[in-house]
Amino acid sequence: MFFRLRSTRLLFPGLAALVLLAVGSSCARAQTNPAADLSTIRFEGKAGYINKAGEIVIPLIFDYAGRFANNGLALVREKDKHGYIDPQGKLVIPMRFDSASPFEGNGLAAVKENGKYGYINRHGQFVIAPRFDVALSFDGNDLAPVAENRKWGFIDKEGRGVIAARFERALPFDDGLAAVRENGKWGFIDKDGRFVIAPRFDGAEFFAANGLALVEVKERFGFIDKQGRLVIPPRFEFAQGFSGNGLAPVMENGKFGYINRQGEFVIPPRFDGVWRFFDNGLALVRKDGKYGYIDGQGGFVIPLQFDDANRFYDGLAHVRYNGKYGYIDARGRFVIAPRFDDAEGFTDGLALVKENKKTMRIDRSGQVVFFEDRVCGVKVLKNAKDEIVWPQQSAKQICAEQGAEQ
């Protein structure tokens, strides 16, 4: 799905959206497992893990199954409780948490127990006791934002309160600065808790690589530098942060274009919808109901020809052409012909597609790896050899349980 840019508050969802809830996606994409070369797979509301050969190695018994962290543990959920498993599927940390996040590089994971958040180590022991109403990720920093009694502050990895809980909201530190809200306005503090940029904005975002941050003032968007100077005045109806190529999407007079660090239009506002530039140097745009992809000069690398289009996953983007979905490369060539009724992006070499009411998972060559079928009225998952891989029963056993003949 293409998400049209709309004028909304930046990075300030409701409190619930900031809580680190481990909620599983409903899609059946595979996710990379760097610890054990495994990927998650979902089927009929349950998740498990497969290896590169397409074999199920950890049964599909979880309501959610996440990626394995560098410490070899993956977050899983059964009903309303969360725990952690190892690559053999052993439950290393029991299902006892009401909410949980994956382990970070520092070896800690934020979890919720008995209504409060704290941080555990890989043995499930609390390194930082559960006393917070909300606890966010350290996100590669030595400080993490936490909330107590509706006020936000920052703690270190030992749980010590480094910056007192006095803010209405707080976001993680990025390049030495953190966006916080005080008296309804957003500003930026340093790691001593001092305001480097006074709280005077209605909204604020992280600083981009070019040293500018998106801010909102009276429902208009502009950009500030790290001294808080408005380098680009808030004149746009909508904007997003700068991409790595130094361009930011903005809306002016109801149309979208891209500006540079000086606030000058490099690509004039002529589109009905746009997206930030991807790592491959392309941006998805929409005009007159059609989608295409442009380069950093605004030239069409892939013309406006699709009824629907998406970002690139694993080098391929799923697009709808003449009513059917297929997959294109960054030059716009169909690697997999448009023949599907619905499709999702590739992750770890697999993509979920539907064709003639049949749900399948295909590889990057378009070959079917798994497909859904029915045996004696029971939905099953089969591999390309027409063998049942889930449930782990033979067709004869399934039919016998249903009181039917194969």
Short mmCIF file of C-alpha atoms in Angstrom, two decimals:
data_model
loop_
_atom_site.label_atom_id
_atom_site.label_comp_id
_atom_site.label_asym_id
_atom_site.label_seq_id
_atom_site.Cartn_x
_atom_site.Cartn_y
_atom_site.Cartn_z
CA MET A 1 0.00 0.00 0.00
CA PHE A 2 1.19 3.48 -0.82
CA PHE A 3 0.82 5.87 2.09
CA ARG A 4 -0.01 9.38 0.94
CA LEU A 5 1.67 12.05 3.01
CA ARG A 6 -0.73 13.92 5.24
CA SER A 7 -0.24 16.83 7.60
CA THR A 8 -0.03 15.20 11.02
CA ARG A 9 1.89 15.68 14.23
CA LEU A 10 5.44 14.39 13.90
CA LEU A 11 6.56 11.44 15.97
CA PHE A 12 4.05 12.17 18.71
CA PRO A 13 1.52 9.36 18.76
CA GLY A 14 -0.59 8.61 21.79
CA LEU A 15 1.13 7.21 24.82
CA ALA A 16 0.14 3.66 23.95
CA ALA A 17 2.02 3.88 20.66
CA LEU A 18 5.22 4.70 22.52
CA VAL A 19 5.01 1.66 24.77
CA LEU A 20 7.20 -1.16 23.56
CA LEU A 21 4.46 -3.64 22.82
CA ALA A 22 5.47 -6.77 20.95
CA VAL A 23 2.56 -7.06 18.58
CA GLY A 24 2.85 -9.51 15.70
CA SER A 25 2.14 -8.44 12.15
CA SER A 26 -0.71 -10.16 10.36
CA CYS A 27 1.36 -10.56 7.22
CA ALA A 28 3.24 -13.75 6.49
CA ARG A 29 6.56 -12.24 5.51
CA ALA A 30 9.71 -14.07 6.54
CA GLN A 31 12.15 -12.24 8.81
CA THR A 32 15.91 -12.69 8.82
CA ASN A 33 17.40 -14.59 11.74
CA PRO A 34 21.09 -13.61 11.95
CA ALA A 35 21.77 -15.91 14.92
CA ALA A 36 20.70 -19.22 13.42
CA ASP A 37 19.96 -18.61 9.73
CA LEU A 38 16.27 -19.00 10.48
CA SER A 39 13.25 -17.03 9.33
CA THR A 40 9.83 -16.64 10.88
CA ILE A 41 6.79 -17.83 9.01
CA ARG A 42 3.11 -17.32 9.81
CA PHE A 43 0.22 -19.55 8.87
CA GLU A 44 -3.35 -19.47 10.14
CA GLY A 45 -2.50 -16.98 12.88
CA LYS A 46 0.45 -18.96 14.24
CA ALA A 47 4.18 -18.36 13.79
CA GLY A 48 7.28 -20.54 13.81
CA TYR A 49 10.65 -20.74 12.12
CA ILE A 50 11.98 -22.27 8.90
CA ASN A 51 15.54 -22.80 7.67
CA LYS A 52 17.01 -21.90 4.28
CA ALA A 53 15.92 -25.27 2.90
CA GLY A 54 12.31 -24.37 3.64
CA GLU A 55 12.02 -26.88 6.46
CA ILE A 56 10.06 -26.05 9.60
CA VAL A 57 12.54 -26.35 12.46
CA ILE A 58 10.56 -24.61 15.23
CA PRO A 59 6.83 -25.47 15.13
CA LEU A 60 4.19 -22.86 14.35
CA ILE A 61 2.87 -22.60 17.90
CA PHE A 62 3.36 -18.91 18.70
CA ASP A 63 0.98 -16.00 18.25
CA TYR A 64 4.05 -13.87 17.51
CA ALA A 65 7.63 -14.83 16.70
CA GLY A 66 10.31 -12.17 16.27
CA ARG A 67 13.82 -12.02 14.94
CA PHE A 68 16.70 -13.54 16.85
CA ALA A 69 18.86 -10.92 18.52
CA ASN A 70 22.64 -11.00 18.59
CA ASN A 71 22.51 -12.80 21.93
CA GLY A 72 20.73 -15.73 20.25
CA LEU A 73 17.29 -15.14 21.75
CA ALA A 74 14.03 -14.29 19.98
CA LEU A 75 10.93 -12.68 21.43
CA VAL A 76 7.79 -14.85 21.21
CA ARG A 77 4.23 -14.53 22.43
CA GLU A 78 1.50 -17.00 23.34
CA LYS A 79 -1.87 -15.42 24.02
CA ASP A 80 -1.11 -12.38 26.18
CA LYS A 81 2.26 -13.45 27.60
CA HIS A 82 5.76 -12.94 26.19
CA GLY A 83 9.00 -14.89 26.58
CA TYR A 84 12.21 -15.69 24.71
CA ILE A 85 13.42 -18.81 22.87
CA ASP A 86 16.79 -19.99 21.57
CA PRO A 87 17.43 -21.24 17.98
CA GLN A 88 16.43 -24.77 19.01
CA GLY A 89 13.02 -23.53 20.10
CA LYS A 90 13.75 -23.97 23.80
CA LEU A 91 11.93 -21.48 26.02
CA VAL A 92 14.92 -19.89 27.76
CA ILE A 93 12.93 -17.12 29.46
CA PRO A 94 9.37 -18.23 30.38
CA MET A 95 6.18 -16.63 29.08
CA ARG A 96 5.59 -14.32 32.01
CA PHE A 97 5.69 -10.78 30.66
CA ASP A 98 2.63 -8.72 29.72
CA SER A 99 4.67 -6.82 27.13
CA ALA A 100 8.25 -7.10 25.91
CA SER A 101 10.74 -5.85 23.36
CA PRO A 102 13.57 -7.64 21.53
CA PHE A 103 17.01 -7.66 23.11
CA GLU A 104 19.22 -4.71 22.20
CA GLY A 105 22.91 -4.68 21.43
CA ASN A 106 23.63 -3.84 25.08
CA GLY A 107 22.09 -7.15 26.13
CA LEU A 108 18.98 -5.62 27.72
CA ALA A 109 15.30 -5.93 26.84
CA ALA A 110 12.45 -3.77 28.13
CA VAL A 111 9.62 -5.87 29.59
CA LYS A 112 6.40 -5.28 31.50
CA GLU A 113 5.50 -7.29 34.58
CA ASN A 114 2.71 -6.57 37.04
CA GLY A 115 1.90 -3.32 35.32
CA LYS A 116 5.41 -1.85 35.39
CA TYR A 117 8.34 -1.78 32.97
CA GLY A 118 11.93 -2.74 33.67
CA TYR A 119 14.90 -4.24 31.82
CA ILE A 120 16.10 -7.86 31.88
CA ASN A 121 19.27 -9.64 30.80
CA ARG A 122 19.45 -12.82 28.66
CA HIS A 123 18.85 -14.95 31.76
CA GLY A 124 15.52 -13.25 32.42
CA GLN A 125 16.85 -11.48 35.50
CA PHE A 126 15.87 -7.89 36.15
CA VAL A 127 18.92 -5.66 35.79
CA ILE A 128 16.68 -2.62 36.17
CA ALA A 129 13.69 -3.27 38.42
CA PRO A 130 10.17 -2.87 36.94
CA ARG A 131 9.08 0.51 38.26
CA PHE A 132 8.31 2.55 35.15
CA ASP A 133 4.98 3.26 33.47
CA VAL A 134 6.70 3.25 30.07
CA ALA A 135 10.24 2.22 29.10
CA LEU A 136 11.68 2.80 25.64
CA SER A 137 14.72 1.36 23.94
CA PHE A 138 18.23 2.58 24.63
CA ASP A 139 18.49 2.65 20.83
CA GLY A 140 22.28 2.41 20.82
CA ASN A 141 22.66 5.13 23.45
CA ASP A 142 23.80 5.01 27.06
CA LEU A 143 20.50 6.61 28.15
CA ALA A 144 16.89 5.49 27.66
CA PRO A 145 13.67 7.50 28.00
CA VAL A 146 11.29 6.27 30.71
CA ALA A 147 8.06 7.55 32.24
CA GLU A 148 6.99 7.62 35.88
CA ASN A 149 3.79 9.23 37.11
CA ARG A 150 3.14 10.67 33.63
CA LYS A 151 6.51 12.43 33.54
CA TRP A 152 9.44 11.46 31.33
CA GLY A 153 13.13 11.34 32.13
CA PHE A 154 16.21 9.30 31.24
CA ILE A 155 18.03 6.44 32.96
CA ASP A 156 21.41 4.79 32.37
CA LYS A 157 22.07 1.07 31.92
CA GLU A 158 22.18 0.57 35.69
CA GLY A 159 18.76 2.14 36.10
CA ARG A 160 20.02 5.33 37.69
CA GLY A 161 17.98 8.46 37.00
CA VAL A 162 20.41 10.64 35.05
CA ILE A 163 17.85 13.20 33.86
CA ALA A 164 14.92 13.72 36.22
CA ALA A 165 11.42 12.79 35.08
CA ARG A 166 9.98 16.22 34.39
CA PHE A 167 8.98 16.21 30.73
CA GLU A 168 5.57 15.54 29.18
CA ARG A 169 7.15 13.37 26.48
CA ALA A 170 10.64 12.33 25.49
CA LEU A 171 12.26 10.59 22.53
CA PRO A 172 15.59 8.67 22.45
CA PHE A 173 18.87 10.55 22.09
CA ASP A 174 20.25 10.94 18.61
CA ASP A 175 23.70 12.41 18.01
CA GLY A 176 23.79 13.80 21.53
CA LEU A 177 20.36 15.48 21.48
CA ALA A 178 16.91 14.30 22.52
CA ALA A 179 13.56 15.83 21.63
CA VAL A 180 11.39 16.47 24.70
CA ARG A 181 8.10 18.23 25.35
CA GLU A 182 7.58 20.75 28.14
CA ASN A 183 4.48 22.89 28.66
CA GLY A 184 3.07 21.66 25.37
CA LYS A 185 6.12 22.64 23.29
CA TRP A 186 9.01 20.59 21.92
CA GLY A 187 12.70 21.38 22.23
CA PHE A 188 16.02 19.50 22.45
CA ILE A 189 18.14 18.70 25.49
CA ASP A 190 21.71 17.44 25.91
CA LYS A 191 22.74 14.51 28.07
CA ASP A 192 22.95 16.77 31.12
CA GLY A 193 19.25 17.54 30.70
CA ARG A 194 19.86 21.14 29.69
CA PHE A 195 17.88 22.72 26.89
CA VAL A 196 20.15 23.30 23.92
CA ILE A 197 17.14 24.32 21.82
CA ALA A 198 14.33 25.92 23.83
CA PRO A 199 10.88 24.23 23.74
CA ARG A 200 8.95 26.37 21.26
CA PHE A 201 7.81 23.96 18.56
CA ASP A 202 4.49 22.15 18.16
CA GLY A 203 6.33 19.13 16.76
CA ALA A 204 9.90 18.00 16.17
CA GLU A 205 11.78 15.10 14.58
CA PHE A 206 15.29 13.65 14.75
CA PHE A 207 18.16 15.49 13.11
CA ALA A 208 19.09 14.17 9.67
CA ALA A 209 22.64 13.53 8.48
CA ASN A 210 22.76 17.05 7.03
CA GLY A 211 22.25 18.53 10.51
CA LEU A 212 18.65 19.68 10.04
CA ALA A 213 15.56 18.56 11.95
CA LEU A 214 11.95 18.85 10.87
CA VAL A 215 9.77 21.02 13.13
CA GLU A 216 6.15 22.11 13.18
CA VAL A 217 4.93 25.61 14.01
CA LYS A 218 1.23 26.46 13.80
CA GLU A 219 0.50 23.58 11.43
CA ARG A 220 3.31 24.55 9.08
CA PHE A 221 6.59 22.68 8.66
CA GLY A 222 10.17 23.87 8.44
CA PHE A 223 13.70 22.85 9.46
CA ILE A 224 16.11 23.92 12.20
CA ASP A 225 19.84 23.40 12.73
CA LYS A 226 21.45 22.18 15.95
CA GLN A 227 21.56 25.71 17.30
CA GLY A 228 17.80 25.95 16.94
CA ARG A 229 17.92 28.41 14.06
CA LEU A 230 15.12 28.16 11.52
CA VAL A 231 17.22 27.47 8.46
CA ILE A 232 14.11 26.76 6.40
CA PRO A 233 11.08 28.72 7.67
CA PRO A 234 7.87 26.79 8.48
CA ARG A 235 5.98 27.46 5.27
CA PHE A 236 5.09 23.97 4.05
CA GLU A 237 1.74 22.26 4.49
CA PHE A 238 3.55 19.00 5.10
CA ALA A 239 7.12 17.74 5.16
CA GLN A 240 9.26 14.75 6.05
CA GLY A 241 12.89 14.60 7.14
CA PHE A 242 15.82 14.70 4.75
CA SER A 243 16.96 11.50 3.07
CA GLY A 244 20.58 10.48 2.64
CA ASN A 245 20.71 12.20 -0.74
CA GLY A 246 20.01 15.57 0.89
CA LEU A 247 16.41 15.95 -0.31
CA ALA A 248 13.23 16.24 1.75
CA PRO A 249 9.66 15.77 0.51
CA VAL A 250 7.37 18.74 1.17
CA MET A 251 3.89 19.88 0.19
CA GLU A 252 3.15 23.39 -1.08
CA ASN A 253 -0.21 24.52 -2.43
CA GLY A 254 -1.50 20.97 -2.30
CA LYS A 255 1.30 19.45 -4.41
CA PHE A 256 4.43 17.54 -3.42
CA GLY A 257 8.03 18.13 -4.41
CA TYR A 258 11.53 17.90 -2.92
CA ILE A 259 13.75 20.61 -1.43
CA ASN A 260 17.46 20.83 -0.62
CA ARG A 261 19.17 22.06 2.55
CA GLN A 262 18.64 25.68 1.49
CA GLY A 263 14.90 25.15 1.17
CA GLU A 264 15.06 25.44 -2.62
CA PHE A 265 12.94 23.17 -4.78
CA VAL A 266 15.20 20.73 -6.59
CA ILE A 267 12.14 18.83 -7.79
CA PRO A 268 9.15 21.18 -8.22
CA PRO A 269 5.87 20.43 -6.39
CA ARG A 270 3.91 18.67 -9.11
CA PHE A 271 2.98 15.30 -7.57
CA ASP A 272 -0.17 14.19 -5.78
CA GLY A 273 1.77 11.91 -3.44
CA VAL A 274 5.43 11.16 -2.73
CA TRP A 275 7.68 9.06 -0.50
CA ARG A 276 11.15 9.64 0.86
CA PHE A 277 14.06 8.48 -1.29
CA PHE A 278 15.05 4.85 -0.86
CA ASP A 279 18.60 3.57 -0.43
CA ASN A 280 18.73 2.73 -4.14
CA GLY A 281 18.35 6.40 -5.04
CA LEU A 282 14.73 6.19 -6.18
CA ALA A 283 11.57 7.74 -4.74
CA LEU A 284 8.02 6.55 -5.28
CA VAL A 285 5.61 9.21 -6.57
CA ARG A 286 1.97 9.39 -7.62
CA LYS A 287 0.32 11.65 -10.15
CA ASP A 288 -3.12 11.48 -11.78
CA GLY A 289 -3.78 8.10 -10.21
CA LYS A 290 -0.60 6.44 -11.52
CA TYR A 291 2.63 5.52 -9.72
CA GLY A 292 6.24 5.65 -10.85
CA TYR A 293 9.77 6.17 -9.54
CA ILE A 294 12.04 9.20 -9.92
CA ASP A 295 15.74 9.91 -9.34
CA GLY A 296 17.29 12.74 -7.35
CA GLN A 297 16.90 15.17 -10.24
CA GLY A 298 13.21 14.43 -10.62
CA GLY A 299 13.60 12.43 -13.82
CA PHE A 300 11.48 9.33 -14.25
CA VAL A 301 13.59 6.18 -14.03
CA ILE A 302 10.38 4.15 -14.04
CA PRO A 303 7.43 5.95 -15.70
CA LEU A 304 4.03 6.63 -14.19
CA GLN A 305 2.33 3.41 -15.26
CA PHE A 306 1.28 1.44 -12.19
CA ASP A 307 -2.10 1.34 -10.47
CA ASP A 308 -0.33 0.63 -7.18
CA ALA A 309 3.34 0.54 -6.22
CA ASN A 310 5.49 0.06 -3.14
CA ARG A 311 8.98 0.48 -1.78
CA PHE A 312 11.76 -1.97 -2.64
CA TYR A 313 12.22 -5.00 -0.43
CA ASP A 314 15.34 -7.10 -1.05
CA GLY A 315 15.83 -5.19 -4.29
CA LEU A 316 12.35 -5.79 -5.69
CA ALA A 317 9.13 -3.76 -5.51
CA HIS A 318 5.65 -5.20 -5.92
CA VAL A 319 3.50 -3.18 -8.31
CA ARG A 320 0.05 -3.56 -9.86
CA TYR A 321 -0.07 -3.36 -13.64
CA ASN A 322 -3.20 -4.00 -15.69
CA GLY A 323 -4.95 -5.27 -12.57
CA LYS A 324 -2.28 -7.79 -11.54
CA TYR A 325 0.72 -7.63 -9.19
CA GLY A 326 4.26 -8.45 -10.20
CA TYR A 327 7.77 -7.54 -9.08
CA ILE A 328 10.14 -5.06 -10.69
CA ASP A 329 13.80 -4.24 -10.16
CA ALA A 330 15.26 -0.75 -9.74
CA ARG A 331 15.30 -0.30 -13.53
CA GLY A 332 11.60 -1.03 -13.82
CA ARG A 333 12.01 -4.43 -15.45
CA PHE A 334 9.55 -7.13 -14.43
CA VAL A 335 11.59 -9.83 -12.70
CA ILE A 336 8.36 -11.64 -11.85
CA ALA A 337 5.53 -11.07 -14.33
CA PRO A 338 2.32 -9.41 -13.08
CA ARG A 339 0.02 -12.36 -12.51
CA PHE A 340 -0.99 -12.13 -8.85
CA ASP A 341 -4.24 -10.83 -7.39
CA ASP A 342 -2.42 -9.54 -4.31
CA ALA A 343 1.20 -9.41 -3.14
CA GLU A 344 3.51 -8.33 -0.35
CA GLY A 345 7.17 -7.33 -0.28
CA PHE A 346 10.11 -9.72 -0.20
CA THR A 347 11.92 -10.34 3.05
CA ASP A 348 14.71 -12.87 3.37
CA GLY A 349 13.94 -14.20 -0.10
CA LEU A 350 10.24 -14.97 0.33
CA ALA A 351 7.08 -13.03 -0.51
CA LEU A 352 3.41 -13.72 0.18
CA VAL A 353 1.18 -13.67 -2.93
CA LYS A 354 -2.33 -14.67 -3.95
CA GLU A 355 -3.29 -16.07 -7.33
CA ASN A 356 -6.70 -17.45 -8.29
CA LYS A 357 -7.72 -17.47 -4.60
CA LYS A 358 -4.62 -19.50 -3.77
CA THR A 359 -2.19 -18.16 -1.16
CA MET A 360 1.47 -18.90 -1.79
CA ARG A 361 4.97 -17.91 -0.77
CA ILE A 362 7.34 -17.45 -3.68
CA ASP A 363 11.09 -16.95 -4.06
CA ARG A 364 12.78 -14.19 -6.03
CA SER A 365 12.53 -16.16 -9.26
CA GLY A 366 8.75 -16.43 -8.85
CA GLN A 367 8.86 -20.12 -8.00
CA VAL A 368 6.41 -21.40 -5.38
CA VAL A 369 8.13 -22.42 -2.13
CA PHE A 370 4.99 -22.95 0.00
CA PHE A 371 1.31 -22.86 -0.78
CA GLU A 372 -1.88 -23.23 1.23
CA ASP A 373 -4.22 -26.11 0.47
CA ARG A 374 -7.00 -28.13 2.08
CA VAL A 375 -6.94 -31.78 3.04
CA CYS A 376 -10.25 -33.26 4.15
CA GLY A 377 -11.47 -29.76 4.93
CA VAL A 378 -8.39 -28.79 6.98
CA LYS A 379 -6.18 -25.96 5.77
CA VAL A 380 -2.56 -27.09 5.42
CA LEU A 381 0.73 -25.64 4.27
CA LYS A 382 2.53 -27.57 1.52
CA ASN A 383 5.94 -27.24 -0.09
CA ALA A 384 6.74 -27.22 -3.80
CA LYS A 385 6.80 -31.04 -3.77
CA ASP A 386 3.14 -31.07 -2.68
CA GLU A 387 4.21 -32.39 0.73
CA ILE A 388 2.41 -31.24 3.88
CA VAL A 389 4.80 -29.29 6.09
CA TRP A 390 2.20 -27.97 8.55
CA PRO A 391 0.50 -29.35 10.52
CA GLN A 392 3.16 -32.00 10.95
CA GLN A 393 0.81 -34.82 10.08
CA SER A 394 0.23 -36.97 7.03
CA ALA A 395 -2.85 -36.53 4.89
CA LYS A 396 -4.05 -39.88 6.17
CA GLN A 397 -3.77 -38.76 9.80
CA ILE A 398 -5.56 -35.49 9.09
CA CYS A 399 -8.41 -37.22 7.34
CA ALA A 400 -8.69 -39.80 10.09
CA GLU A 401 -9.08 -37.03 12.66
CA GLN A 402 -11.85 -35.53 10.54
CA GLY A 403 -13.56 -38.87 10.16
CA ALA A 404 -13.15 -38.69 6.40
CA GLU A 405 -11.39 -40.63 3.71
CA GLN A 406 -8.36 -39.21 1.95
#
